[in-house]
C-alpha cells in the first residue's frame, strides 16, 4: 500500500495535504530510541511522545506527575531514531496553564527534536494555541477524554455521549482549528461524533477510541503490543503483536489496517 511518497520525511503542511487527498495517517506513541526506529522503518507517519509515559513507563496512576523534563528526555531519545515520521511531543500537566509557560515548554520540546506540540482542551487553551501558532510553533489539539482532566471527569470515561456534550465538543473542535491547531486528537468519543467533527474541519483528526471516521489513528505503544500495564484495557485497544508476529510485523499490520480502514472496526469503537 502506498504511503507518504513512500519514504519522504513528513512535514506539518503535508498533514493537511494527506487529509485533502484522503490518505489516512498512522500514529503510535514511542518513548525510546529502539522502538522509534522500528516505527519509523515500518510505515508510521507520526510518533507521539505522549504523557501516557507517566502510566506505561513510570508506573503512575495518571499522567499528572509527568514533567516537561520527562518529555524532553524521551523526545531526545526518540528524535534520534526518526528519519521519516513527524515527531509530536505532549505538553504535560499545567505546563500549558498560561501562554507564556506553554511557550517556554514548547521551546524546550522543539529544541529536543519535536516538530509539533500537543495540548489538551479548549476554553482558556484557545489563547495558548493562538499564542504558540502565532510564534510558528505547530500545535496538535486534543479533545474528548483528555486524561489531564481525570480528576474533573472522575475517571476515564467516553465523552460527548449526550446531545449537549456532543454539540459542545463539535464547537470546541472548530475553535481549536480556528485558533491555529494543525492536527486534532479525538479520544474516546462516539464514532458518529468523531466523523461529524472530521467532516467539519480542514485539519486532520486522529482518533483513539473515536471510531473509523477520523483521518488517522493513534494507539499507545504498550497497548498496541498487548503488554500488561497494570491499567484497565479500554475497548478500543487491539493487540497487533498477536497479529503481526513480531514488533516490526505488528507495526506493519497496524499501519495497513489504519490505511485500509480495517482498524478500528465497530468492536473497537463507541
Ligand atoms: O499521552 C498519550 O499517549 C496520548 C495519546 C493517548 C493520544 O495523548
CSV table of C-alpha atoms and ligand atoms in Angstrom, one decimal:
chain,number,residue,atom,x,y,z
A,1,UNK,CA,0.0,0.0,0.0
A,2,UNK,CA,1.4,3.4,-0.9
A,3,UNK,CA,2.3,5.8,1.9
A,4,UNK,CA,3.5,9.4,2.0
A,5,UNK,CA,5.6,9.2,-1.2
A,6,UNK,CA,6.8,6.0,0.5
A,7,UNK,CA,9.9,7.4,2.1
A,8,UNK,CA,9.7,11.2,2.1
A,9,UNK,CA,10.0,12.8,5.6
A,10,UNK,CA,6.7,14.2,6.9
A,11,UNK,CA,6.3,17.9,7.4
A,12,UNK,CA,3.5,19.8,9.2
A,13,UNK,CA,1.9,21.2,5.9
A,14,UNK,CA,1.9,17.7,4.4
A,15,UNK,CA,-0.6,16.6,7.1
A,16,UNK,CA,-3.4,18.8,5.6
A,17,UNK,CA,-2.4,17.6,2.1
A,18,UNK,CA,-2.9,14.0,3.3
A,19,UNK,CA,-6.4,14.9,4.5
A,20,UNK,CA,-7.3,16.6,1.2
A,21,UNK,CA,-6.1,13.5,-0.7
A,22,UNK,CA,-7.9,11.1,1.6
A,23,UNK,CA,-4.7,9.4,2.8
A,24,UNK,CA,-5.1,8.1,6.4
A,25,UNK,CA,-2.5,9.0,9.0
A,26,UNK,CA,-0.8,6.3,11.1
A,27,UNK,CA,0.4,7.4,14.5
A,28,UNK,CA,1.8,5.5,17.6
A,29,UNK,CA,3.4,6.6,20.8
A,30,UNK,CA,7.1,5.8,21.5
A,31,UNK,CA,9.3,6.6,24.4
A,32,UNK,CA,12.7,5.3,23.4
A,33,UNK,CA,15.2,5.1,20.5
A,34,UNK,CA,14.8,1.4,19.6
A,35,UNK,CA,11.1,1.5,19.3
A,36,UNK,CA,11.3,4.8,17.4
A,37,UNK,CA,13.5,3.2,14.8
A,38,UNK,CA,11.1,0.2,14.3
A,39,UNK,CA,8.1,2.5,14.0
A,40,UNK,CA,9.9,4.8,11.5
A,41,UNK,CA,11.0,1.9,9.3
A,42,UNK,CA,7.7,0.2,9.2
A,43,UNK,CA,5.2,2.8,8.0
A,44,UNK,CA,4.3,5.0,11.0
A,45,UNK,CA,3.7,8.6,9.9
A,46,UNK,CA,3.6,10.4,13.2
A,47,UNK,CA,5.3,9.4,16.5
A,48,UNK,CA,3.9,10.8,19.7
A,49,UNK,CA,5.9,11.2,23.0
A,50,UNK,CA,2.7,11.1,25.0
A,51,UNK,CA,2.5,11.9,28.6
A,52,UNK,CA,1.0,8.4,28.8
A,53,UNK,CA,4.6,7.6,29.6
A,54,UNK,CA,3.6,8.5,33.2
A,55,UNK,CA,1.4,5.5,33.2
A,56,UNK,CA,3.1,3.0,30.9
A,57,UNK,CA,6.8,3.8,31.6
A,58,UNK,CA,6.9,5.4,35.1
A,59,UNK,CA,4.1,3.3,36.7
A,60,UNK,CA,1.9,6.2,37.9
A,61,UNK,CA,-2.0,6.0,38.0
A,62,UNK,CA,-2.4,9.1,35.9
A,63,UNK,CA,-0.5,11.4,33.6
A,64,UNK,CA,-0.4,14.2,36.1
A,65,UNK,CA,3.1,13.6,37.6
A,66,UNK,CA,4.8,13.9,34.2
A,67,UNK,CA,7.1,17.0,33.8
A,68,UNK,CA,8.5,18.9,30.9
A,69,UNK,CA,11.9,17.5,31.7
A,70,UNK,CA,10.5,13.9,31.4
A,71,UNK,CA,9.1,14.7,28.0
A,72,UNK,CA,12.3,16.4,26.9
A,73,UNK,CA,14.3,13.3,27.9
A,74,UNK,CA,12.2,10.9,25.9
A,75,UNK,CA,11.8,13.3,23.0
A,76,UNK,CA,15.6,13.5,22.6
A,77,UNK,CA,15.9,9.7,22.6
A,78,UNK,CA,13.1,9.2,20.1
A,79,UNK,CA,14.2,12.1,17.8
A,80,UNK,CA,17.5,10.3,17.2
A,81,UNK,CA,15.6,7.3,15.9
A,82,UNK,CA,13.4,9.0,13.3
A,83,UNK,CA,14.1,9.7,9.6
A,84,UNK,CA,10.6,9.9,8.2
A,85,UNK,CA,7.9,10.2,10.8
A,86,UNK,CA,6.9,13.5,12.3
A,87,UNK,CA,7.6,13.9,16.0
A,88,UNK,CA,4.9,15.3,18.2
A,89,UNK,CA,5.5,15.8,21.9
A,90,UNK,CA,3.0,16.4,24.7
A,91,UNK,CA,2.9,19.5,26.9
A,92,UNK,CA,2.4,17.8,30.2
A,93,UNK,CA,0.0,18.7,33.0
A,94,UNK,CA,-0.2,22.5,33.6
A,95,UNK,CA,2.9,23.3,31.6
A,96,UNK,CA,0.4,25.0,29.2
A,97,UNK,CA,-1.5,26.7,32.0
A,98,UNK,CA,-0.6,30.1,30.5
A,99,UNK,CA,0.6,31.1,27.1
A,100,UNK,CA,4.0,32.1,28.5
A,101,UNK,CA,4.5,28.9,30.3
A,102,UNK,CA,3.5,26.9,27.3
A,103,UNK,CA,5.9,28.8,25.1
A,104,UNK,CA,8.8,28.0,27.4
A,105,UNK,CA,7.8,24.3,27.5
A,106,UNK,CA,7.3,24.2,23.7
A,107,UNK,CA,10.7,25.7,23.1
A,108,UNK,CA,12.3,23.1,25.2
A,109,UNK,CA,10.4,20.3,23.3
A,110,UNK,CA,11.2,21.7,19.9
A,111,UNK,CA,14.9,22.1,20.8
A,112,UNK,CA,14.9,18.4,21.9
A,113,UNK,CA,13.6,17.4,18.5
A,114,UNK,CA,9.8,17.7,18.5
A,115,UNK,CA,8.2,19.1,15.4
A,116,UNK,CA,4.8,19.8,16.9
A,117,UNK,CA,3.5,20.0,20.5
A,118,UNK,CA,0.2,18.6,21.7
A,119,UNK,CA,-2.0,20.1,24.3
A,120,UNK,CA,-5.3,19.1,25.9
A,121,UNK,CA,-8.5,21.1,26.0
A,122,UNK,CA,-10.2,24.2,24.6
A,123,UNK,CA,-11.6,27.1,26.8
A,124,UNK,CA,-8.6,29.1,28.0
A,125,UNK,CA,-6.3,26.8,26.0
A,126,UNK,CA,-7.5,28.6,22.9
A,127,UNK,CA,-5.4,31.6,23.8
A,128,UNK,CA,-2.5,29.2,24.3
A,129,UNK,CA,-2.9,27.6,20.9
A,130,UNK,CA,-3.2,31.0,19.3
A,131,UNK,CA,-0.1,32.3,21.2
A,132,UNK,CA,2.0,29.3,20.1
A,133,UNK,CA,0.7,29.2,16.5
A,134,UNK,CA,1.4,32.9,16.1
A,135,UNK,CA,5.0,32.1,17.1
A,136,UNK,CA,5.4,29.4,14.4
A,137,UNK,CA,5.1,26.5,16.9
A,138,UNK,CA,2.9,23.8,15.3
A,139,UNK,CA,0.1,22.7,17.6
A,140,UNK,CA,-1.9,19.5,17.8
A,141,UNK,CA,-5.0,19.9,19.9
A,142,UNK,CA,-6.6,17.0,22.0
A,143,UNK,CA,-10.3,16.9,22.8
A,144,UNK,CA,-12.8,14.4,24.2
A,145,UNK,CA,-11.3,12.3,27.0
A,146,UNK,CA,-8.4,14.5,28.0
A,147,UNK,CA,-6.5,12.4,30.6
A,148,UNK,CA,-5.0,15.5,32.3
A,149,UNK,CA,-8.6,16.3,33.3
A,150,UNK,CA,-9.2,12.9,35.0
A,151,UNK,CA,-9.9,14.5,38.4
A,152,UNK,CA,-12.6,16.7,37.0
A,153,UNK,CA,-14.1,13.8,34.9
A,154,UNK,CA,-13.9,11.5,37.9
A,155,UNK,CA,-12.4,8.7,35.8
A,156,UNK,CA,-11.5,7.8,32.2
A,157,UNK,CA,-15.0,7.9,30.5
A,158,UNK,CA,-16.3,8.3,27.0
A,159,UNK,CA,-17.1,12.0,26.3
A,160,UNK,CA,-19.7,13.6,24.1
A,161,UNK,CA,-22.4,11.0,24.6
A,162,UNK,CA,-25.4,13.3,25.0
A,163,UNK,CA,-26.6,15.9,22.6
A,164,UNK,CA,-25.4,18.9,24.5
A,165,UNK,CA,-22.0,17.5,25.2
A,166,UNK,CA,-21.6,16.4,21.6
A,167,UNK,CA,-22.5,20.0,20.4
A,168,UNK,CA,-20.0,21.4,22.8
A,169,UNK,CA,-17.3,19.2,21.6
A,170,UNK,CA,-18.1,20.0,18.0
A,171,UNK,CA,-17.9,23.7,18.8
A,172,UNK,CA,-14.6,23.2,20.6
A,173,UNK,CA,-13.1,21.3,17.7
A,174,UNK,CA,-14.0,24.2,15.3
A,175,UNK,CA,-12.5,26.7,17.9
A,176,UNK,CA,-9.1,24.9,18.2
A,177,UNK,CA,-8.7,24.7,14.5
A,178,UNK,CA,-9.7,28.4,14.2
A,179,UNK,CA,-7.1,29.2,16.9
A,180,UNK,CA,-4.4,27.7,14.8
A,181,UNK,CA,-4.1,24.0,15.7
A,182,UNK,CA,-3.0,21.9,12.7
A,183,UNK,CA,-3.9,18.5,13.9
A,184,UNK,CA,-6.6,17.3,16.4
A,185,UNK,CA,-6.6,14.1,18.5
A,186,UNK,CA,-10.1,12.9,19.5
A,187,UNK,CA,-10.0,10.5,22.4
A,188,UNK,CA,-12.9,8.3,23.5
A,189,UNK,CA,-15.9,9.9,21.7
A,190,UNK,CA,-18.7,8.2,19.9
A,191,UNK,CA,-17.8,7.3,16.2
A,192,UNK,CA,-20.7,9.4,14.8
A,193,UNK,CA,-19.5,12.5,16.6
A,194,UNK,CA,-15.9,12.0,15.6
A,195,UNK,CA,-17.0,11.6,12.0
A,196,UNK,CA,-19.0,14.8,12.1
A,197,UNK,CA,-16.1,16.7,13.6
A,198,UNK,CA,-13.8,15.3,10.9
A,199,UNK,CA,-16.1,16.4,8.2
A,200,UNK,CA,-16.3,19.9,9.8
A,201,UNK,CA,-12.6,20.6,9.8
A,202,UNK,CA,-9.9,21.1,7.2
A,203,UNK,CA,-7.2,19.9,9.6
A,204,UNK,CA,-6.8,16.1,10.1
A,205,UNK,CA,-8.3,14.4,13.1
A,206,UNK,CA,-6.5,11.4,14.7
A,207,UNK,CA,-8.8,9.1,16.6
A,208,UNK,CA,-8.1,6.9,19.7
A,209,UNK,CA,-11.4,5.3,20.7
A,210,UNK,CA,-13.1,7.6,18.2
A,211,UNK,CA,-14.1,5.2,15.5
A,212,UNK,CA,-13.2,4.8,11.8
A,213,UNK,CA,-14.4,8.2,10.6
A,214,UNK,CA,-11.2,10.1,11.6
A,215,UNK,CA,-8.4,11.0,9.3
A,216,UNK,CA,-5.9,8.8,11.2
A,217,UNK,CA,-5.5,6.7,14.3
A,218,UNK,CA,-3.2,6.6,17.3
A,219,UNK,CA,-2.6,3.9,20.0
A,220,UNK,CA,-0.3,3.8,23.0
A,221,UNK,CA,2.6,1.5,22.1
A,222,UNK,CA,2.3,-0.7,25.1
A,223,UNK,CA,-1.5,-1.3,24.5
A,224,UNK,CA,-0.8,-2.0,20.8
A,225,UNK,CA,1.7,-4.6,21.8
A,226,UNK,CA,-0.7,-6.2,24.3
A,227,UNK,CA,1.5,-5.5,27.3
A,228,UNK,CA,0.0,-5.6,30.8
A,229,UNK,CA,0.5,-2.0,32.0
A,230,UNK,CA,-1.4,-2.6,35.2
A,231,UNK,CA,-4.3,-0.4,33.9
A,232,UNK,CA,-7.7,-1.5,32.6
A,233,UNK,CA,-7.5,-2.2,28.9
A,234,UNK,CA,-10.0,0.0,27.1
A,235,UNK,CA,-12.4,-1.3,24.4
A,236,UNK,CA,-10.6,0.5,21.6
A,237,UNK,CA,-7.2,-1.3,22.2
A,238,UNK,CA,-6.2,-4.1,19.8
A,239,UNK,CA,-3.1,-6.3,20.4
A,240,UNK,CA,-1.3,-6.1,17.0
A,241,UNK,CA,1.6,-8.2,18.2
A,242,UNK,CA,-0.7,-11.2,18.2
A,243,UNK,CA,-1.5,-10.5,14.6
A,244,UNK,CA,1.9,-9.3,13.3
A,245,UNK,CA,4.1,-12.0,15.0
A,246,UNK,CA,7.0,-9.5,15.7
A,247,UNK,CA,7.2,-5.9,16.7
A,248,UNK,CA,8.0,-4.8,13.1
A,249,UNK,CA,5.2,-7.1,11.8
A,250,UNK,CA,2.8,-5.6,14.4
A,251,UNK,CA,3.6,-2.1,13.2
A,252,UNK,CA,3.1,-3.1,9.6
A,253,UNK,CA,-0.2,-4.8,10.4
A,254,UNK,CA,-1.4,-1.7,12.3
A,255,UNK,CA,-0.3,0.7,9.5
A,256,UNK,CA,-2.0,-1.4,6.8
A,257,UNK,CA,-5.2,-1.8,8.9
A,258,UNK,CA,-5.4,2.0,9.6
A,259,UNK,CA,-4.7,2.9,5.9
A,260,UNK,CA,-7.2,0.4,4.6
A,261,UNK,CA,-9.9,1.5,7.1
A,262,UNK,CA,-10.0,-2.0,8.7
A,263,UNK,CA,-9.0,-0.6,12.1
A,264,UNK,CA,-10.8,0.5,14.1
A,265,UNK,CA,-13.9,-1.6,13.5
A,266,UNK,CA,-17.2,-1.5,15.5
A,267,UNK,CA,-15.8,-3.8,18.1
A,268,UNK,CA,-13.1,-1.3,18.9
A,269,UNK,CA,-15.3,1.9,18.8
A,270,UNK,CA,-18.0,3.5,20.8
B,1,LIG,O1,-0.3,10.6,26.1
B,1,LIG,C1,-0.7,10.0,25.1
B,1,LIG,O2,-0.2,8.9,24.8
B,1,LIG,C2,-1.8,10.5,24.3
B,1,LIG,C3,-2.5,9.6,23.4
B,1,LIG,C4,-3.4,8.7,24.1
B,1,LIG,C5,-3.2,10.3,22.3
B,1,LIG,O3,-2.2,11.6,24.5
